[in-house]
mmCIF file of C-alpha atoms and ligand atoms in Angstrom:
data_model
loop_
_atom_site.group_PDB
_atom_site.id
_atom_site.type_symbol
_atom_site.label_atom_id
_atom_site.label_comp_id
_atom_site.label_asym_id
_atom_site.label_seq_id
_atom_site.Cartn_x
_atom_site.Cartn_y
_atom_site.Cartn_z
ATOM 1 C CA UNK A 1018 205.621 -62.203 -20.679
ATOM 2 C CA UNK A 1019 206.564 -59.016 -20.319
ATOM 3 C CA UNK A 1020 204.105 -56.321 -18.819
ATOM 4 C CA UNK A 1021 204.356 -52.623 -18.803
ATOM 5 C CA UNK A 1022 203.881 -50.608 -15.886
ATOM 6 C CA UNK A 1023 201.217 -47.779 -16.347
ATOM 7 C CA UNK A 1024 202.890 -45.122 -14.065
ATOM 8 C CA UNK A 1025 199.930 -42.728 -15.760
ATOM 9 C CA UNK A 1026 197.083 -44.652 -14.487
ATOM 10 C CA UNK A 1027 198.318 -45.400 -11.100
ATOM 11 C CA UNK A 1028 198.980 -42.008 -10.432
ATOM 12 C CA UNK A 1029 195.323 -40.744 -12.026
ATOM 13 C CA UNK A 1030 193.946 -43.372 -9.264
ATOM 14 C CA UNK A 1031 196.266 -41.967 -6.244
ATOM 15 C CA UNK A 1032 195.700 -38.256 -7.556
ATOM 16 C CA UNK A 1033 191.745 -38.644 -7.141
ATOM 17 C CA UNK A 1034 192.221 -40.424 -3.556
ATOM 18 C CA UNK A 1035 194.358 -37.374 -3.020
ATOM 19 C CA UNK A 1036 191.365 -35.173 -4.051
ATOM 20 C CA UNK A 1037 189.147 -37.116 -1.571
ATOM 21 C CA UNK A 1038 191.523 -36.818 1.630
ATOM 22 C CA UNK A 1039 191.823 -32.841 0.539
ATOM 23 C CA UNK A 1040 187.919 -32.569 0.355
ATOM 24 C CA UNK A 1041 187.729 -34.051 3.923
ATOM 25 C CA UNK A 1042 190.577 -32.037 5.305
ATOM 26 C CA UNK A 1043 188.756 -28.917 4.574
ATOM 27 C CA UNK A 1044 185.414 -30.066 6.209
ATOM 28 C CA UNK A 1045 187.241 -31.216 8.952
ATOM 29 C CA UNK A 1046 190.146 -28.776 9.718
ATOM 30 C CA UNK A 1047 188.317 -25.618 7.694
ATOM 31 C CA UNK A 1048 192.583 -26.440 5.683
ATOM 32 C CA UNK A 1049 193.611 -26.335 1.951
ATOM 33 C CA UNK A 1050 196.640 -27.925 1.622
ATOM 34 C CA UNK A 1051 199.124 -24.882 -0.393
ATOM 35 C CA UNK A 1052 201.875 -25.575 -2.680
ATOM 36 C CA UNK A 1053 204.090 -22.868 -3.955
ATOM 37 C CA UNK A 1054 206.458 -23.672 -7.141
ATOM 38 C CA UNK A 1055 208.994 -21.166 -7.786
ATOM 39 C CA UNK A 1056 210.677 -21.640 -11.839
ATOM 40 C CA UNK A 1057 214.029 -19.216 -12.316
ATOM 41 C CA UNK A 1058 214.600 -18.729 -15.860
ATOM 42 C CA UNK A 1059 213.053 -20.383 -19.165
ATOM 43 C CA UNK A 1060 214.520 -23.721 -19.613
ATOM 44 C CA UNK A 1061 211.876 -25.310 -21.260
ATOM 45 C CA UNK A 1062 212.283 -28.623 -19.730
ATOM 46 C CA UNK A 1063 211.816 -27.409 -16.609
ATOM 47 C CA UNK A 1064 208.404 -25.060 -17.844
ATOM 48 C CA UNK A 1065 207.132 -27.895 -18.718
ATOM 49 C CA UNK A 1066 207.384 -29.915 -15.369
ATOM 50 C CA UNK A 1067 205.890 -26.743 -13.370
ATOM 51 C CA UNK A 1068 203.131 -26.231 -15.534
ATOM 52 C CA UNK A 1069 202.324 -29.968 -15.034
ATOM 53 C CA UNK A 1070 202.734 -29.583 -11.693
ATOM 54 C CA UNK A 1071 200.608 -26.808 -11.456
ATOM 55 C CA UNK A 1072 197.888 -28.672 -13.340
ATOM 56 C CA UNK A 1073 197.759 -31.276 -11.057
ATOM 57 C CA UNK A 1074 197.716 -29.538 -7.714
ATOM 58 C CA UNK A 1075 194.921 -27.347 -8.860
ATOM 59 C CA UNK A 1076 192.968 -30.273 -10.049
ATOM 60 C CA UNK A 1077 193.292 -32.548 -6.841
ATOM 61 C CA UNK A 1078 191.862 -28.544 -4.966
ATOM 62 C CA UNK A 1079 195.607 -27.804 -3.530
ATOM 63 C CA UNK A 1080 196.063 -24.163 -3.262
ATOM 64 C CA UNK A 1081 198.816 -23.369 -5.493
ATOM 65 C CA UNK A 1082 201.049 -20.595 -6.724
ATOM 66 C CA UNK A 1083 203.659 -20.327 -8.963
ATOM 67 C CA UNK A 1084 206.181 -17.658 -9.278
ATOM 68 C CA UNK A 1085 208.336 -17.089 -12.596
ATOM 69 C CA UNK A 1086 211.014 -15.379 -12.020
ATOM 70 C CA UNK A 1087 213.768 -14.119 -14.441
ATOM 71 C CA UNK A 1088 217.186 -16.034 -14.471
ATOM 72 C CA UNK A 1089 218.644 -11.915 -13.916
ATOM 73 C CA UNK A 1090 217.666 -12.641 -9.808
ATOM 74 C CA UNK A 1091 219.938 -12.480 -7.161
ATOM 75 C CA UNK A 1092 220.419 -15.744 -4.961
ATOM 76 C CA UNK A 1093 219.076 -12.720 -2.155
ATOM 77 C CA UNK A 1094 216.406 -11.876 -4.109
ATOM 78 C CA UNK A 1095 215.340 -15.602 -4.150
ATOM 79 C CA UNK A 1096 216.055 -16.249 -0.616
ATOM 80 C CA UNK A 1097 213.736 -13.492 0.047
ATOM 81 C CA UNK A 1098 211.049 -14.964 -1.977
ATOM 82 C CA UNK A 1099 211.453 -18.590 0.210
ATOM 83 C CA UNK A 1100 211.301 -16.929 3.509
ATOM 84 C CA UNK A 1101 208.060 -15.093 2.340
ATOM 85 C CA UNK A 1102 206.841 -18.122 1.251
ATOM 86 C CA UNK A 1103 208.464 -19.993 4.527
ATOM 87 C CA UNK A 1104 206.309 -17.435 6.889
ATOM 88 C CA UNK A 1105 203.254 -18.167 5.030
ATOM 89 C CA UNK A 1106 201.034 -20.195 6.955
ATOM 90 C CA UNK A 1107 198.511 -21.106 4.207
ATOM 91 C CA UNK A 1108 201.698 -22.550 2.112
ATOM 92 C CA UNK A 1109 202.732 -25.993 3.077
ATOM 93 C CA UNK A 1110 205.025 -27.045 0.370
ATOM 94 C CA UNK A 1111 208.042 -25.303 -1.815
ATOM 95 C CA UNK A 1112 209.475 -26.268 -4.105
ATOM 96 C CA UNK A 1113 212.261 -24.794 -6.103
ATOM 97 C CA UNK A 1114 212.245 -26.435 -9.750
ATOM 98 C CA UNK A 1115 216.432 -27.444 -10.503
ATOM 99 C CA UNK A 1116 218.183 -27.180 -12.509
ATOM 100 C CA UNK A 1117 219.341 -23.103 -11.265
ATOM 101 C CA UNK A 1118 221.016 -20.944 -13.481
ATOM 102 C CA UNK A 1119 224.534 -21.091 -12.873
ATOM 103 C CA UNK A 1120 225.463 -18.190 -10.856
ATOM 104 C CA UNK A 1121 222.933 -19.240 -8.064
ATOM 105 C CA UNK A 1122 224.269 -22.157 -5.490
ATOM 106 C CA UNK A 1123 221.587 -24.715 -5.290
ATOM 107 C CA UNK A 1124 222.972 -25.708 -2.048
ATOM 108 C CA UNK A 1125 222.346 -22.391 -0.577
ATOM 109 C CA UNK A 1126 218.798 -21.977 -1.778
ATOM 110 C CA UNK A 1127 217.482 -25.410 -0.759
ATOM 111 C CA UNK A 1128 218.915 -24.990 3.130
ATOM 112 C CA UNK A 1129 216.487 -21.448 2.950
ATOM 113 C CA UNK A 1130 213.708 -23.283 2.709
ATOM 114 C CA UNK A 1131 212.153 -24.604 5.852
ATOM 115 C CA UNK A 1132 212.280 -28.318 6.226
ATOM 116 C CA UNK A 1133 209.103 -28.230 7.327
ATOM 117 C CA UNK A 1134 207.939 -27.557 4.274
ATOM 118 C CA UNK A 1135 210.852 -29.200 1.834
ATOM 119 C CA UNK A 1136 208.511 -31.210 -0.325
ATOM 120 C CA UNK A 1137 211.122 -32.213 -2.022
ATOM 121 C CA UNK A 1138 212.914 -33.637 0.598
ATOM 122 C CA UNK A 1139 216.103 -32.201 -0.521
ATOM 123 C CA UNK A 1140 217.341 -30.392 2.452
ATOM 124 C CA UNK A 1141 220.357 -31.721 4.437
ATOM 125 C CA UNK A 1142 217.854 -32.369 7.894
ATOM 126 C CA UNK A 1143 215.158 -34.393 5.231
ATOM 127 C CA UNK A 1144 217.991 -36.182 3.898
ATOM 128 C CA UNK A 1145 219.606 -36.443 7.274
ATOM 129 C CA UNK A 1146 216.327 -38.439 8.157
ATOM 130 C CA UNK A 1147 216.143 -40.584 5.556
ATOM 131 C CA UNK A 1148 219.523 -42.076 5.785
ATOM 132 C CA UNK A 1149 218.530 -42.765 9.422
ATOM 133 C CA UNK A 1150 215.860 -44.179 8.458
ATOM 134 C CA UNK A 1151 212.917 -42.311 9.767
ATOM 135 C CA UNK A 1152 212.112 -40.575 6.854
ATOM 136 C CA UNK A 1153 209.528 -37.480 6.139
ATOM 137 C CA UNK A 1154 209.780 -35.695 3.452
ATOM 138 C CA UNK A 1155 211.438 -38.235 0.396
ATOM 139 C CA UNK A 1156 211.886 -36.721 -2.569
ATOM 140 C CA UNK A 1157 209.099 -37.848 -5.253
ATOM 141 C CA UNK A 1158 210.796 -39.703 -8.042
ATOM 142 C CA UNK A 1159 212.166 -42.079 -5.927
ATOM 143 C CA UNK A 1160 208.922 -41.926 -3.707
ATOM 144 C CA UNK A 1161 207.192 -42.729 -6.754
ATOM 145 C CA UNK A 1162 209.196 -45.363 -7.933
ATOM 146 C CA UNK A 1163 208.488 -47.418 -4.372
ATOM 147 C CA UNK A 1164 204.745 -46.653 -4.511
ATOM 148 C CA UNK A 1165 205.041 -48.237 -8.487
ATOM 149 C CA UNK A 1166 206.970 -51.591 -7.476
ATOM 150 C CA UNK A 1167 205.191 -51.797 -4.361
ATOM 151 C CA UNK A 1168 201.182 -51.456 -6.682
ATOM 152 C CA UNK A 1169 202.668 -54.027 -8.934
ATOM 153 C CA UNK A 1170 203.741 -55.876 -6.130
ATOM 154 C CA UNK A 1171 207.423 -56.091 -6.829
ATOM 155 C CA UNK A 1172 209.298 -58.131 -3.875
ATOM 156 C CA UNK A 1173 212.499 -56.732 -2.807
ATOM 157 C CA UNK A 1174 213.395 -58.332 -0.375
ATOM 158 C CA UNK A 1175 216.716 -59.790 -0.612
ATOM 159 C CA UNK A 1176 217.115 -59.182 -4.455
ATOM 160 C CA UNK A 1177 219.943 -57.095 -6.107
ATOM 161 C CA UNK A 1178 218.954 -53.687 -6.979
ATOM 162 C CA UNK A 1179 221.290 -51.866 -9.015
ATOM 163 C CA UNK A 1180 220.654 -48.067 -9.564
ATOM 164 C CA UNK A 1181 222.579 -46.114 -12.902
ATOM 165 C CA UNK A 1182 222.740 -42.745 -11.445
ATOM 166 C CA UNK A 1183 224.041 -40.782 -8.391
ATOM 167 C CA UNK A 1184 221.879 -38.148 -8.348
ATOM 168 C CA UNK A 1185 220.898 -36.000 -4.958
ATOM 169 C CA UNK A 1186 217.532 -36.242 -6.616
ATOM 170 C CA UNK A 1187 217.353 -39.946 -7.886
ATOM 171 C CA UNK A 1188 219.673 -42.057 -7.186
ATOM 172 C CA UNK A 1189 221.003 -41.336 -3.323
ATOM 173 C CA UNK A 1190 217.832 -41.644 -2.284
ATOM 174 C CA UNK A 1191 216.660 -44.291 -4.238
ATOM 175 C CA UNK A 1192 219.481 -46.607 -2.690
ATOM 176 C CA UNK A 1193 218.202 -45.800 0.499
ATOM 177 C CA UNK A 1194 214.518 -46.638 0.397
ATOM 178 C CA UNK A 1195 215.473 -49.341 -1.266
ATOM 179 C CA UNK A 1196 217.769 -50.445 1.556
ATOM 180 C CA UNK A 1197 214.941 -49.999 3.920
ATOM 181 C CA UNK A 1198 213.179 -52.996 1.697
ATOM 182 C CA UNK A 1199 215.957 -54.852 2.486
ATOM 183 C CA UNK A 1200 217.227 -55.045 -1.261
ATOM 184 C CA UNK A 1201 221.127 -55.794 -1.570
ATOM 185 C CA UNK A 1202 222.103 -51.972 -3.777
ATOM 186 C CA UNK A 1203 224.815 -51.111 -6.273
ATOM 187 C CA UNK A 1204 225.012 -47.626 -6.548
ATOM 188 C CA UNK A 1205 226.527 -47.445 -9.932
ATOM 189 C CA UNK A 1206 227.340 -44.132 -11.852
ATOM 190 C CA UNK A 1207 229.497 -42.997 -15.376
ATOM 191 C CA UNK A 1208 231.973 -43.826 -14.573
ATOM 192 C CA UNK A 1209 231.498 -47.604 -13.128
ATOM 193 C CA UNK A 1210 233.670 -49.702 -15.063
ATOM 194 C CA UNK A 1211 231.963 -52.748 -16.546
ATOM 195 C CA UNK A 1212 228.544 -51.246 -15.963
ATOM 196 C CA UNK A 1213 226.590 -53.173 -17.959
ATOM 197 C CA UNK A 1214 227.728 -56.484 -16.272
ATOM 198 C CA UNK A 1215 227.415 -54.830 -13.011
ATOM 199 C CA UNK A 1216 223.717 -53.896 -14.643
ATOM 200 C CA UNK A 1217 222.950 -58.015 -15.830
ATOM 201 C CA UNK A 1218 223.209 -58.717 -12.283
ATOM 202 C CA UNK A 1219 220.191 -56.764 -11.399
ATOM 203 C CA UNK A 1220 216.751 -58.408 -10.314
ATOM 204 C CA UNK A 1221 215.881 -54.785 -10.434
ATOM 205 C CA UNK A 1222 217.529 -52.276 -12.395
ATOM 206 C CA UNK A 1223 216.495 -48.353 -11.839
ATOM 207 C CA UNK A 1224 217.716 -46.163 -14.659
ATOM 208 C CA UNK A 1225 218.794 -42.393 -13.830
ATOM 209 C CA UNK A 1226 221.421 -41.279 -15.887
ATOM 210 C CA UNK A 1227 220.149 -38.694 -17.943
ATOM 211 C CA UNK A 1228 220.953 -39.884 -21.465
ATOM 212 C CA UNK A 1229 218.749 -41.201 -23.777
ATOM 213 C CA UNK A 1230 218.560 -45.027 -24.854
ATOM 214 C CA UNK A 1231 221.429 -45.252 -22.663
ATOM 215 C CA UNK A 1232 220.072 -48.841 -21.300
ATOM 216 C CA UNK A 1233 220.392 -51.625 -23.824
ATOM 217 C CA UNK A 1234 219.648 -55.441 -24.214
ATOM 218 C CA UNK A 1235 222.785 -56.259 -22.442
ATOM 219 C CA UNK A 1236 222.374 -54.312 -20.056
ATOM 220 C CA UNK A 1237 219.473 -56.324 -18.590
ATOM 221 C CA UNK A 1238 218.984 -59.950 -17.285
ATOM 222 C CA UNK A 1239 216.099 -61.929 -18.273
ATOM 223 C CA UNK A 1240 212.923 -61.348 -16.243
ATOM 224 C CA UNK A 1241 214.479 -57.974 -14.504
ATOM 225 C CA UNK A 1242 212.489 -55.278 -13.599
ATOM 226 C CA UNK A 1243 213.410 -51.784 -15.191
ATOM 227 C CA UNK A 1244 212.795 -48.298 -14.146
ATOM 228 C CA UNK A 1245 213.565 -45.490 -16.625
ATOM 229 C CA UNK A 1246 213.701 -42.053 -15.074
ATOM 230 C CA UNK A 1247 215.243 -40.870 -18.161
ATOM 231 C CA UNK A 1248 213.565 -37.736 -19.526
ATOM 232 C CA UNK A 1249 215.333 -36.884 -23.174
ATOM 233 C CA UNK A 1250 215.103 -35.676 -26.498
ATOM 234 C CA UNK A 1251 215.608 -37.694 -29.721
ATOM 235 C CA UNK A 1252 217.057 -35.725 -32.378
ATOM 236 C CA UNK A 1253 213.686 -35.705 -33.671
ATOM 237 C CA UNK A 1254 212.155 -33.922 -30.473
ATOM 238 C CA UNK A 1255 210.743 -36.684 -29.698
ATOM 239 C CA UNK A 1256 210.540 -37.364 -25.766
ATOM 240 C CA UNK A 1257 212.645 -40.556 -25.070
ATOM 241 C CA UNK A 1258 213.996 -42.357 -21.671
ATOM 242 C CA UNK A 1259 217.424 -43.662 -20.416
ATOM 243 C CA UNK A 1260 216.406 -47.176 -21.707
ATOM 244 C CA UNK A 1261 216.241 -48.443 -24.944
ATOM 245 C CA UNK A 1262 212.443 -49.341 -24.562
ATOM 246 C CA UNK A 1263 212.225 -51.721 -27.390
ATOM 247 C CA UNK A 1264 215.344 -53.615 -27.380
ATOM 248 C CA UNK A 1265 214.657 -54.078 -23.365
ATOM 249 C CA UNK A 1266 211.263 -55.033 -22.862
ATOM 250 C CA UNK A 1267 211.885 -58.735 -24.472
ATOM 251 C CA UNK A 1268 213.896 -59.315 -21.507
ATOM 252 C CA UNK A 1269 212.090 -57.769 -19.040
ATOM 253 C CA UNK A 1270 209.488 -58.980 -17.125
ATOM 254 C CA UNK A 1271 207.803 -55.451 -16.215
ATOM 255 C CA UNK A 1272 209.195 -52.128 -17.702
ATOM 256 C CA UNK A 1273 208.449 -48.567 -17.211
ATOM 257 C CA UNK A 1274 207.566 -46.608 -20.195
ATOM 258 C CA UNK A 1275 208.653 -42.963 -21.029
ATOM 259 C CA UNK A 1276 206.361 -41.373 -21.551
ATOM 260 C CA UNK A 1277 203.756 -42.529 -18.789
ATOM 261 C CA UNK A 1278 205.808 -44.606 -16.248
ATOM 262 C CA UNK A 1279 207.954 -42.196 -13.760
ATOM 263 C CA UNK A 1280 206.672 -38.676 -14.570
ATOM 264 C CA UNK A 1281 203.260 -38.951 -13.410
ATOM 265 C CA UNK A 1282 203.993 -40.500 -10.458
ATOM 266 C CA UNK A 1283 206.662 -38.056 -9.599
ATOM 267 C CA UNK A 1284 204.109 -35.508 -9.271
ATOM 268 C CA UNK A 1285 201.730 -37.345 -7.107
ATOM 269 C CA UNK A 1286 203.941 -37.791 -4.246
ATOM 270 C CA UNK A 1287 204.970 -34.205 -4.380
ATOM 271 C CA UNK A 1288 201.262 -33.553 -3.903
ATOM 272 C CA UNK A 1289 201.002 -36.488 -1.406
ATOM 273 C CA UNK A 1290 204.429 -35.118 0.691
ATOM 274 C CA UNK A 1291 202.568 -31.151 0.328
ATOM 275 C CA UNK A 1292 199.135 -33.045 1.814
ATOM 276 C CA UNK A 1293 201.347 -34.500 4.429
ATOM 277 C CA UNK A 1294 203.163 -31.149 5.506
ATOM 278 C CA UNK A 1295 199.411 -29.922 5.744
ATOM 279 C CA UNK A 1296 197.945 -32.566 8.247
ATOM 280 C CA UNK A 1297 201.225 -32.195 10.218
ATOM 281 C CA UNK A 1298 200.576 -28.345 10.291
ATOM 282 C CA UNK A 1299 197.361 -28.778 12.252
ATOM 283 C CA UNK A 1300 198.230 -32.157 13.942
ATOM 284 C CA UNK A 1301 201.444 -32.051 15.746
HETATM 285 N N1 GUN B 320 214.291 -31.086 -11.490
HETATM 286 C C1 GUN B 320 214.207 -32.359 -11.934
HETATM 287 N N2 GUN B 320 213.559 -33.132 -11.023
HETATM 288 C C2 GUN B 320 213.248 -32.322 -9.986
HETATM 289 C C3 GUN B 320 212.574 -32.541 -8.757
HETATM 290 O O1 GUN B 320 212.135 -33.643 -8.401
HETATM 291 N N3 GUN B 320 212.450 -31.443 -7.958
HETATM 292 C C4 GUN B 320 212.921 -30.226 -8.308
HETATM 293 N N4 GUN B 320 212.768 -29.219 -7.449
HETATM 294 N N5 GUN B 320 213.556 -29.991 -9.441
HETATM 295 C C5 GUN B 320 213.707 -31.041 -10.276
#
């Protein structure tokens, strides 16, 4: 039997706990936890994420501001806008939405923001404490994915994970946490040869590749677990994930939709990590 895992509904549930823990925060510390989002440019992919992001912090009472700015800025101009943001004591969380237009170096930006209040976990000291394994600030998909397998009560102990995906964002990080559950990890990427034998091995098979219905049947053991962090567009529009849903769900024995598995829960440890950086503000 296969079962799907409701990544929408788990993260509703954690997102009103969330709302709780910020209610008694304020009575208790007179503290609103703050996150600011800063978009450069108009991809719409990305408009779409902030907006939902946006939604969602408001909603669980998070102070939060988001700046639009147009791709025509300066990486100075931006840096500027972090350390504003990074002197800001009622902001506890920043978070720069990626992809940057080209001319801007990624790198650059994410080491001006302070790693106190990296919520994304993406500069080098968050992932320098990570990969030592005292971890802070993770960043959220792959937060979200362990907070999934670990509500539907996914044992990894000792079983072969293999992630499709390299990713600073996904799948780096990914093979780390997972490491910390003692899972055995392949790191696998586009250019692994036989990848989907090295896939058919996996007990648990996390998808992050970035093209859509990448994943098919035989790609996937019997009774695996599959996570699709795919976000893509048919040529229909239509919003599809790495994985070939339908082909891969008779095989698996609990599968991530797309819409509705990762996404939601993305956002909820980004809120989580920003409630975090708050408590730490007051308590350290
Ligand atoms: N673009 C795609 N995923 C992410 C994410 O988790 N954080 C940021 N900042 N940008 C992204």
């Amino acid at each position: 039997m296969t079962e799907i895992i409701d990544g929408k509904a788990l993260a509703q549930k954690m997102q009103a706990q969330l709302a709780e823990k910020v209610a008694r925060m304020q009575e208790k510390y007179n503290l609103v936890p703050g996150l600011a989002v800063i978009l450069v440019g108009d991809n719409p992919a990305s408009q779409v994420y902030v907006h939902n992001k946006e939604r969602a912090a408001k909603k669980a009472g998070f102070k939060s501001e988001t700046v639009r700015l147009s791709d025509a800025i300066s990486e100075e101009e931006l840096i500027d806008v972090i350390e504003s943001y990074n002197q800001d004591p009622s902001i506890h969380g920043i978070l720069v939405q990626l992809p940057l237009p080209a001319h801007i170096n990624d790198k650059k930006i994410i080491l001006a923001i302070d790693p106190h209040k990296d919520v994304d976990g993406f500069h080098p000291m968050n992932t320098g404490h990570l990969w030592s394994g005292r971890s802070v600030m993770v960043p959220c998909t792959p937060a979200g994915i362990m907070e999934m397998l670990s509500a539907y009560q996914v044992d990894l102990e000792g079983k072969h994970a293999v992630i499709i995906g390299r990713s600073n964002i996904v799948g780096k990080p990914m093979a780390q946490l997972l490491l910390e559950k003692n899972a055995t990890v392949t790191l696998t990427h586009s250019r692994t040869k036989h990848l989907s034998e090295v896939a058919r091995c996996a007990d648990v098979l996390i998808v992050a590749i970035g093209q859509g219905h990448f994943v098919t049947e035989d790609f996937v053991k019997e009774g695996a677990v599959v996570i699709d962090v795919g976000m893509n567009r048919d040529e229909n529009g239509k919003l599809i994930g790495d994985v070939n849903f339908d082909q891969v769900a008779k095989k698996a024995s609990l599968i991530t939709p797309v819409p509705g598995g990762v996404g939601p829960m993305t956002i909820t440890m980004l809120l989580e990590q920003t409630y975090q950086a708050a408590l730490r503000s007051v308590t350290r």
